[in-house]
Short mmCIF file of C-alpha atoms in Angstrom, two decimals:
data_model
loop_
_atom_site.label_atom_id
_atom_site.label_comp_id
_atom_site.label_asym_id
_atom_site.label_seq_id
_atom_site.Cartn_x
_atom_site.Cartn_y
_atom_site.Cartn_z
CA MET A 189 -25.09 5.13 -53.83
CA ARG A 190 -26.56 3.51 -56.27
CA ILE A 191 -24.23 1.05 -57.93
CA PHE A 192 -24.78 -1.27 -61.70
CA ILE A 193 -22.29 -4.06 -61.89
CA ILE A 194 -21.80 -6.99 -64.31
CA ALA A 195 -20.16 -10.03 -64.56
CA GLY A 196 -20.35 -12.26 -67.42
CA GLU A 197 -18.82 -15.15 -66.45
CA PRO A 198 -17.56 -17.10 -63.17
CA SER A 199 -14.09 -15.18 -62.76
CA GLY A 200 -15.34 -12.21 -63.34
CA ASP A 201 -18.21 -13.08 -60.55
CA LYS A 202 -15.77 -13.79 -57.96
CA LEU A 203 -14.57 -10.18 -58.73
CA GLY A 204 -17.20 -8.90 -58.39
CA GLY A 205 -18.40 -10.69 -55.36
CA ALA A 206 -14.84 -9.45 -53.60
CA LEU A 207 -15.40 -6.09 -54.67
CA MET A 208 -19.52 -5.57 -53.39
CA ALA A 209 -18.19 -6.85 -50.24
CA GLY A 210 -15.66 -3.66 -49.85
CA LEU A 211 -18.15 -1.67 -51.23
CA THR A 212 -20.62 -2.19 -48.44
CA ALA A 213 -18.04 -1.91 -46.06
CA LEU A 214 -16.72 1.14 -46.95
CA ARG A 215 -20.47 2.59 -47.71
CA PRO A 216 -23.11 0.63 -45.74
CA ASP A 217 -25.72 2.93 -47.57
CA VAL A 218 -25.03 1.10 -50.58
CA GLN A 219 -27.20 -0.33 -53.24
CA PHE A 220 -26.56 -2.78 -56.37
CA ASP A 221 -28.43 -3.44 -59.39
CA GLY A 222 -26.99 -5.31 -62.33
CA ILE A 223 -25.74 -8.81 -63.43
CA GLY A 224 -23.82 -11.61 -61.91
CA GLY A 225 -23.69 -15.41 -60.15
CA ALA A 226 -23.43 -16.65 -57.03
CA ASP A 227 -20.94 -14.23 -55.06
CA MET A 228 -22.41 -11.46 -56.70
CA GLN A 229 -25.61 -12.39 -55.47
CA ALA A 230 -24.47 -13.19 -52.06
CA GLN A 231 -23.39 -9.42 -51.32
CA GLY A 232 -27.20 -8.98 -51.97
CA LEU A 233 -27.47 -8.41 -55.83
CA ILE A 234 -30.61 -9.39 -57.32
CA SER A 235 -29.66 -10.38 -61.10
CA ARG A 236 -31.30 -8.94 -63.83
CA PHE A 237 -31.00 -12.21 -65.58
CA PRO A 238 -28.97 -15.73 -65.33
CA MET A 239 -24.97 -14.69 -65.51
CA GLU A 240 -24.50 -17.91 -67.38
CA GLU A 241 -26.39 -16.59 -71.06
CA LEU A 242 -23.19 -14.67 -70.78
CA SER A 243 -20.72 -17.29 -70.66
CA VAL A 244 -20.32 -17.78 -73.97
CA MET A 245 -16.48 -18.61 -75.60
CA GLY A 246 -15.60 -18.46 -79.45
CA ILE A 247 -16.67 -17.88 -82.52
CA ALA A 248 -18.33 -20.86 -83.34
CA GLU A 249 -20.61 -21.16 -79.89
CA ILE A 250 -21.46 -17.21 -79.85
CA LEU A 251 -22.88 -17.14 -83.46
CA PRO A 252 -26.03 -19.20 -82.73
CA LYS A 253 -26.54 -16.61 -79.48
CA TYR A 254 -25.37 -13.55 -81.17
CA ARG A 255 -28.89 -12.12 -81.56
CA ALA A 256 -30.14 -13.01 -78.03
CA LEU A 257 -26.80 -11.51 -76.65
CA MET A 258 -27.42 -8.35 -78.45
CA ALA A 259 -30.41 -7.93 -77.37
CA ARG A 260 -28.93 -8.39 -73.94
CA ILE A 261 -26.53 -5.60 -74.43
CA ASN A 262 -29.13 -3.62 -75.56
CA GLU A 263 -31.50 -4.21 -72.35
CA THR A 264 -28.60 -3.82 -69.78
CA ALA A 265 -27.81 -0.29 -71.09
CA ALA A 266 -31.53 1.02 -71.40
CA ALA A 267 -31.44 -0.40 -68.10
CA VAL A 268 -28.56 1.24 -66.49
CA VAL A 269 -29.86 4.89 -68.59
CA GLU A 270 -33.10 4.68 -67.31
CA THR A 271 -31.57 4.20 -63.44
CA ALA A 272 -29.14 6.60 -63.59
CA PRO A 273 -26.97 5.20 -60.91
CA ASP A 274 -23.72 6.72 -59.52
CA VAL A 275 -21.59 4.62 -61.37
CA LEU A 276 -21.47 1.76 -63.65
CA ILE A 277 -18.84 -0.92 -62.74
CA THR A 278 -18.88 -3.77 -66.11
CA ILE A 279 -16.17 -6.79 -64.72
CA ASP A 280 -13.84 -8.15 -67.98
CA SER A 281 -16.25 -10.00 -70.44
CA PRO A 282 -15.22 -7.30 -72.51
CA ASP A 283 -17.46 -8.45 -75.75
CA PHE A 284 -19.65 -7.91 -73.28
CA SER A 285 -18.76 -5.12 -70.84
CA LEU A 286 -17.36 -2.59 -72.92
CA ARG A 287 -20.48 -2.94 -75.88
CA VAL A 288 -22.85 -1.88 -72.71
CA ALA A 289 -20.54 0.72 -71.42
CA ARG A 290 -20.29 2.21 -75.11
CA ARG A 291 -24.34 2.56 -75.09
CA VAL A 292 -24.36 4.12 -71.99
CA LYS A 293 -22.00 7.04 -72.63
CA ALA A 294 -23.89 7.60 -76.14
CA ALA A 295 -27.05 8.18 -74.12
CA SER A 296 -25.73 9.26 -71.31
CA THR A 297 -23.31 11.16 -68.38
CA VAL A 298 -22.92 7.96 -66.17
CA ARG A 299 -18.95 7.64 -64.71
CA THR A 300 -17.88 3.81 -66.30
CA VAL A 301 -15.25 1.58 -64.07
CA HIS A 302 -13.88 -1.23 -65.98
CA TYR A 303 -12.34 -4.13 -63.66
CA VAL A 304 -9.48 -6.05 -65.48
CA ALA A 305 -7.21 -4.21 -67.76
CA PRO A 306 -7.43 -5.80 -71.04
CA THR A 307 -3.72 -7.07 -71.85
CA VAL A 308 -2.34 -4.48 -73.78
CA TRP A 309 0.96 -5.07 -72.80
CA ALA A 310 0.69 -8.43 -74.87
CA TRP A 311 -0.99 -7.54 -78.19
CA ARG A 312 -3.56 -4.66 -79.51
CA ALA A 313 -1.87 -1.95 -77.42
CA GLY A 314 -5.04 0.60 -79.16
CA ARG A 315 -7.66 -1.21 -77.31
CA ALA A 316 -6.22 1.06 -74.34
CA GLN A 317 -7.31 4.15 -76.27
CA LYS A 318 -10.17 2.49 -77.89
CA MET A 319 -11.26 1.54 -74.34
CA ALA A 320 -11.16 5.00 -73.39
CA GLN A 321 -13.82 6.95 -75.20
CA CYS A 322 -16.54 4.48 -73.01
CA ILE A 323 -14.38 4.10 -69.65
CA ASP A 324 -13.49 6.80 -67.22
CA HIS A 325 -11.56 4.74 -64.87
CA VAL A 326 -9.82 0.59 -65.11
CA LEU A 327 -8.66 -1.23 -62.38
CA ALA A 328 -6.23 -2.96 -62.88
CA LEU A 329 -5.00 -6.72 -61.76
CA PHE A 330 -0.91 -6.57 -62.51
CA PRO A 331 1.38 -3.27 -61.17
CA PHE A 332 2.89 -2.72 -64.97
CA GLU A 333 -0.39 -1.73 -66.03
CA PRO A 334 -1.39 1.82 -65.11
CA PRO A 335 1.18 3.34 -66.95
CA LEU A 336 -0.32 1.71 -70.46
CA MET A 337 -3.65 2.32 -69.74
CA SER A 338 -3.82 5.77 -68.28
CA VAL A 339 -4.79 7.42 -72.18
CA ASP A 340 -7.10 10.11 -72.98
CA GLY A 341 -8.44 11.06 -69.77
CA MET A 342 -8.53 7.16 -68.63
CA VAL A 343 -7.27 6.97 -65.03
CA CYS A 344 -5.90 3.18 -63.90
CA ASP A 345 -5.48 1.89 -60.60
CA PHE A 346 -3.32 -1.07 -59.63
CA VAL A 347 -5.60 -2.93 -57.22
CA GLY A 348 -4.14 -6.39 -56.48
CA HIS A 349 -4.58 -9.72 -57.97
CA PRO A 350 -7.39 -12.13 -56.14
CA VAL A 351 -4.57 -14.70 -56.10
CA VAL A 352 -2.85 -13.38 -52.74
CA ALA A 353 -6.40 -13.48 -51.16
CA GLU A 354 -7.21 -17.07 -51.81
CA PRO A 355 -6.04 -19.53 -49.11
CA GLN A 356 -3.14 -21.55 -49.04
CA ALA A 357 -2.48 -24.75 -47.50
CA THR A 358 -0.24 -25.75 -44.82
CA SER A 359 2.74 -28.22 -44.59
CA GLU A 360 0.29 -30.24 -42.60
CA ASP A 361 -2.15 -29.96 -45.21
CA ALA A 362 0.67 -30.85 -47.31
CA GLN A 363 1.65 -33.72 -45.42
CA ALA A 364 -1.78 -34.88 -45.00
CA PHE A 365 -2.18 -35.43 -48.62
CA ARG A 366 0.33 -37.34 -49.34
CA THR A 367 -0.22 -40.16 -46.43
CA ASP A 368 -4.12 -40.09 -47.83
CA HIS A 369 -3.12 -40.68 -51.51
CA GLY A 370 -0.26 -43.05 -50.74
CA VAL A 371 2.82 -40.90 -51.83
CA GLY A 372 4.68 -40.74 -48.41
CA ASP A 373 8.06 -39.06 -48.81
CA ALA A 374 8.03 -39.92 -53.22
CA PRO A 375 9.17 -37.07 -55.42
CA LEU A 376 5.51 -35.73 -56.50
CA LEU A 377 4.87 -34.27 -59.87
CA LEU A 378 1.60 -31.78 -60.50
CA VAL A 379 0.04 -32.27 -63.99
CA LEU A 380 -2.47 -29.47 -65.31
CA PRO A 381 -3.45 -30.13 -68.77
CA GLY A 382 -6.20 -27.19 -68.96
CA SER A 383 -10.10 -26.75 -67.61
CA ARG A 384 -11.28 -26.78 -71.56
CA ARG A 385 -12.08 -30.13 -73.75
CA GLY A 386 -9.58 -28.62 -76.43
CA GLU A 387 -6.55 -27.66 -73.91
CA VAL A 388 -6.54 -31.76 -72.41
CA SER A 389 -7.02 -32.97 -75.87
CA ARG A 390 -4.16 -31.30 -77.48
CA LEU A 391 -2.06 -31.61 -74.01
CA ALA A 392 -2.52 -34.26 -72.41
CA SER A 393 -0.42 -36.92 -75.04
CA VAL A 394 2.04 -34.48 -75.11
CA PHE A 395 2.14 -34.15 -71.20
CA GLY A 396 2.25 -37.79 -70.49
CA GLN A 397 5.31 -38.36 -72.85
CA SER A 398 7.06 -35.54 -71.04
CA ILE A 399 6.85 -37.02 -67.73
CA ALA A 400 9.38 -40.07 -68.78
CA PRO A 401 12.70 -38.17 -68.19
CA LEU A 402 11.72 -37.54 -64.87
CA ARG A 403 11.07 -40.84 -63.95
CA ALA A 404 13.94 -42.52 -65.37
CA ARG A 405 15.49 -40.38 -63.00
CA HIS A 406 13.07 -40.70 -59.98
CA PRO A 407 11.66 -44.56 -60.50
CA ASP A 408 9.22 -43.84 -57.59
CA LEU A 409 8.24 -40.51 -59.34
CA LYS A 410 4.02 -39.99 -58.09
CA VAL A 411 1.96 -38.41 -60.67
CA VAL A 412 -1.88 -36.08 -59.34
CA VAL A 413 -3.32 -34.63 -62.08
CA PRO A 414 -6.20 -32.37 -60.62
CA ALA A 415 -9.57 -32.04 -62.96
CA ALA A 416 -11.89 -29.65 -63.53
CA ALA A 417 -15.40 -30.99 -63.38
CA PRO A 418 -16.48 -30.42 -67.10
CA VAL A 419 -13.87 -32.09 -68.09
CA ALA A 420 -12.74 -34.94 -65.50
CA ASP A 421 -13.70 -37.72 -67.80
CA LEU A 422 -11.80 -36.98 -70.57
CA VAL A 423 -8.59 -36.33 -68.28
CA ARG A 424 -9.53 -40.04 -67.02
CA GLU A 425 -9.43 -41.73 -70.61
CA GLU A 426 -6.48 -39.55 -70.93
CA VAL A 427 -3.81 -40.09 -68.48
CA ALA A 428 -5.22 -44.04 -68.20
CA ASP A 429 -2.47 -45.62 -70.02
CA TRP A 430 0.11 -43.15 -68.74
CA PRO A 431 2.90 -45.13 -66.53
CA GLY A 432 2.54 -45.24 -62.62
CA ALA A 433 -0.97 -45.16 -62.00
CA PRO A 434 -1.47 -41.38 -62.25
CA ILE A 435 -3.97 -39.94 -59.10
CA VAL A 436 -6.82 -37.91 -60.51
CA LEU A 437 -8.39 -35.17 -58.40
CA ASP A 438 -11.98 -35.45 -59.48
CA PRO A 439 -13.73 -32.36 -57.64
CA ARG A 440 -17.53 -33.96 -59.12
CA GLY A 441 -19.72 -34.23 -55.82
CA MET A 442 -17.56 -32.69 -53.37
CA SER A 443 -18.38 -29.02 -52.23
CA LEU A 444 -16.34 -26.42 -53.51
CA GLU A 445 -15.07 -25.81 -50.44
CA ALA A 446 -13.82 -29.49 -50.17
CA ALA A 447 -12.41 -29.61 -53.96
CA GLY A 448 -10.30 -25.96 -53.54
CA ALA A 449 -8.73 -27.55 -50.69
CA LEU A 450 -7.98 -30.57 -51.92
CA LYS A 451 -6.73 -28.67 -54.92
CA ARG A 452 -4.24 -26.07 -52.92
CA ALA A 453 -3.05 -29.26 -50.44
CA ALA A 454 -2.12 -30.97 -53.86
CA PHE A 455 -0.58 -27.55 -54.98
CA ARG A 456 1.72 -27.49 -51.60
CA ALA A 457 2.52 -31.45 -51.81
CA ALA A 458 3.78 -31.10 -54.94
CA ASP A 459 7.60 -30.69 -55.59
CA VAL A 460 7.48 -29.72 -59.33
CA ALA A 461 4.34 -28.60 -61.71
CA LEU A 462 4.09 -28.86 -65.48
CA ALA A 463 0.92 -27.16 -66.58
CA ALA A 464 -0.56 -25.44 -69.41
CA SER A 465 -0.14 -21.58 -70.29
CA GLY A 466 -2.26 -19.25 -68.30
CA THR A 467 -3.50 -18.05 -64.52
CA VAL A 468 -2.31 -21.76 -62.84
CA SER A 469 1.22 -20.26 -63.09
CA LEU A 470 0.22 -17.33 -60.63
CA GLU A 471 -1.70 -20.25 -58.16
CA LEU A 472 1.91 -22.27 -58.15
CA ALA A 473 3.76 -19.31 -57.19
CA ALA A 474 0.72 -18.45 -53.99
CA ALA A 475 1.65 -22.16 -53.18
CA ARG A 476 5.40 -21.40 -54.16
CA THR A 477 5.58 -24.47 -56.27
CA PRO A 478 8.51 -24.28 -59.09
CA MET A 479 6.74 -25.20 -63.04
CA VAL A 480 6.84 -25.73 -66.35
CA ILE A 481 4.59 -23.86 -68.47
CA ALA A 482 3.58 -25.18 -72.27
CA TYR A 483 1.03 -25.34 -74.45
CA LYS A 484 -0.25 -26.48 -77.93
CA MET A 485 -2.30 -24.84 -80.26
CA ASN A 486 -3.37 -24.90 -83.66
CA TRP A 487 -0.15 -23.74 -86.32
CA LEU A 488 -1.17 -20.89 -88.19
CA THR A 489 -3.01 -19.34 -84.64
CA PHE A 490 0.94 -19.82 -83.00
CA ARG A 491 2.09 -17.81 -85.96
CA MET A 492 -0.46 -14.99 -85.85
CA ILE A 493 -0.15 -14.50 -82.05
CA ARG A 494 3.61 -14.83 -82.53
CA ALA A 495 3.61 -11.74 -85.08
CA MET A 496 1.22 -9.62 -82.99
CA ALA A 497 2.74 -9.86 -79.77
CA LEU A 498 4.63 -7.34 -77.61
CA ILE A 499 6.49 -9.56 -75.14
CA ASP A 500 8.85 -12.63 -75.16
CA THR A 501 7.19 -14.86 -72.97
CA VAL A 502 3.51 -15.08 -71.75
CA THR A 503 3.76 -16.94 -68.08
CA LEU A 504 2.41 -14.04 -66.18
CA VAL A 505 5.23 -15.18 -62.96
CA ASN A 506 8.16 -13.96 -65.67
CA LEU A 507 6.41 -10.92 -66.44
CA VAL A 508 5.19 -9.74 -62.71
CA SER A 509 8.66 -10.68 -61.23
CA ASP A 510 10.83 -9.11 -64.64
CA THR A 511 12.48 -12.49 -65.09
CA ARG A 512 12.67 -15.33 -66.91
CA VAL A 513 12.96 -18.10 -64.81
CA VAL A 514 9.86 -20.21 -65.79
CA PRO A 515 10.68 -22.44 -68.61
CA GLU A 516 8.09 -22.16 -71.43
CA TYR A 517 7.40 -24.59 -74.03
CA LEU A 518 4.57 -22.97 -76.78
CA GLY A 519 3.40 -23.75 -80.07
CA PRO A 520 5.96 -25.88 -82.03
CA ALA A 521 8.34 -26.18 -79.23
CA CYS A 522 5.74 -27.98 -76.72
CA GLN A 523 7.87 -31.03 -77.59
CA PRO A 524 8.09 -33.96 -74.80
CA ASP A 525 11.76 -34.12 -74.92
CA ALA A 526 12.66 -30.55 -74.21
CA ILE A 527 9.64 -30.32 -72.08
CA GLY A 528 10.92 -33.65 -69.88
CA ALA A 529 14.27 -32.43 -69.67
CA ALA A 530 13.16 -28.95 -67.98
CA LEU A 531 10.92 -30.65 -65.30
CA VAL A 532 14.20 -32.80 -64.37
CA GLN A 533 16.15 -29.21 -64.53
CA GLN A 534 13.28 -27.94 -62.06
CA MET A 535 13.25 -31.40 -60.04
CA ASP A 536 17.01 -30.91 -59.65
CA ASP A 537 17.10 -27.21 -58.39
CA PRO A 538 13.72 -26.17 -56.74
CA ALA A 539 15.03 -23.10 -55.54
CA ALA A 540 15.58 -21.72 -59.14
CA GLN A 541 12.39 -20.34 -59.42
CA GLN A 542 11.34 -19.44 -55.56
CA ALA A 543 12.62 -15.67 -55.29
CA ALA A 544 10.86 -14.68 -58.29
CA MET A 545 7.76 -16.39 -56.96
CA GLU A 546 8.09 -14.75 -53.82
CA VAL A 547 8.58 -10.98 -55.90
CA THR A 548 5.57 -12.25 -57.84
CA MET A 549 3.87 -12.66 -55.12
CA GLN A 550 4.71 -9.41 -53.16
CA ARG A 551 3.87 -7.25 -56.30
CA LEU A 552 0.70 -8.48 -56.70
CA GLY A 553 -0.73 -7.61 -52.63
CA GLU A 554 0.40 -10.71 -50.98
CA GLY A 555 0.43 -9.27 -47.64
CA GLY A 556 -1.53 -6.56 -47.66
CA GLU A 557 -5.27 -5.23 -48.02
CA ASP A 558 -7.59 -7.87 -49.72
CA PRO A 559 -7.66 -6.66 -53.36
CA GLY A 560 -11.83 -6.20 -53.49
CA LEU A 561 -11.73 -3.75 -50.65
CA ARG A 562 -8.51 -1.82 -52.51
CA ALA A 563 -10.50 -1.67 -54.99
CA ALA A 564 -13.38 -0.24 -53.89
CA ARG A 565 -11.27 2.10 -52.36
CA ALA A 566 -10.23 3.10 -55.97
CA VAL A 567 -13.75 3.45 -57.10
CA LEU A 568 -15.15 5.83 -54.29
CA ALA A 569 -11.74 7.82 -54.33
CA ARG A 570 -11.51 8.16 -58.40
CA MET A 571 -15.30 9.24 -57.79
CA GLY A 572 -14.45 11.71 -54.94
CA ALA A 573 -17.18 9.60 -52.63
CA VAL A 574 -17.49 11.05 -49.11
CA LEU A 575 -17.11 7.88 -46.48
CA PRO A 576 -19.46 7.99 -43.76
CA LYS A 577 -17.49 8.91 -40.24
CA GLY A 578 -14.77 6.45 -39.34
CA GLN A 579 -15.11 4.44 -42.49
CA ALA A 580 -12.14 6.40 -44.40
CA ASP A 581 -9.13 4.66 -42.31
CA ALA A 582 -11.09 1.72 -41.83
#
């Protein structure tokens, strides 16, 4: 079996690596071709060109590289058509992936699978119908997505979210974190202002001011701020004038494993978290850490998104659990006083979100089969692929 597989950014590479491991476990005869990063290369992929060439975000960043990206799209599509694999699997990065898939479909009968459904439940529902023109099968991360994606002959399978396969810190790890960082038994607030410079610049001041009501209630409050490596210096600058000398977790100079373990221990040790909107809410839910979500953006951008939105909450824990227990403060509502009051409320009632977090993780596949293996089974089943003897029930 020959599979052409494409990822365009680190999160997709991680999904791709797990999927490739699952496919190899079920079909030891599988051969891979395509584009990917370190995780996929660890599973045997020889990337046709560096995945980093595709990790471009934003109009201002894309325009100077537009011709080069289009050349890579055409080059990749031509390679798929020429090699005629049993299936083409594209992972997220829709601006690149779906353009490749359209060209492949226009020139061949190669089966196409796309891993990570677009957020049609949030906005632009018509994207599903448009995708159906070039995609045969979608692998979804959320259980409510298949009915929304199954249109015009395109099928969709929920395969679980990768957050459920991530290791979690133990209570011993959490206690060791508190001891090592001088927290002791003091209340601990986790602050996550984002992983991009723009996010940190917009949110750090608001987040810093939001701590005041919680500190007034708990004078011994400790604050820890995990920083992504690309913005670690900026995070240090932004929190330098926060009261109480926040603990900044800087992953630079650490191995990926050590940095990940430290971050997980901080998540588990925290009593409550204040986080920028995004998938971090699922990481917090996995650690069972109560949270307040906030996000600040350009006023016009917020109004445009709000006008197109099909949902009344952007927090994934709220959506997956079908509750609204996680407070969120977006756009004009991202104000220190309101956020601070919500932090106090969550600290006073830490059990308020526990049921929703449990439901969220259960619905995303916690305790079940690894999502990578589940995705591999879905790909093979929809292809009608016959598994080698002994693998069908593995």
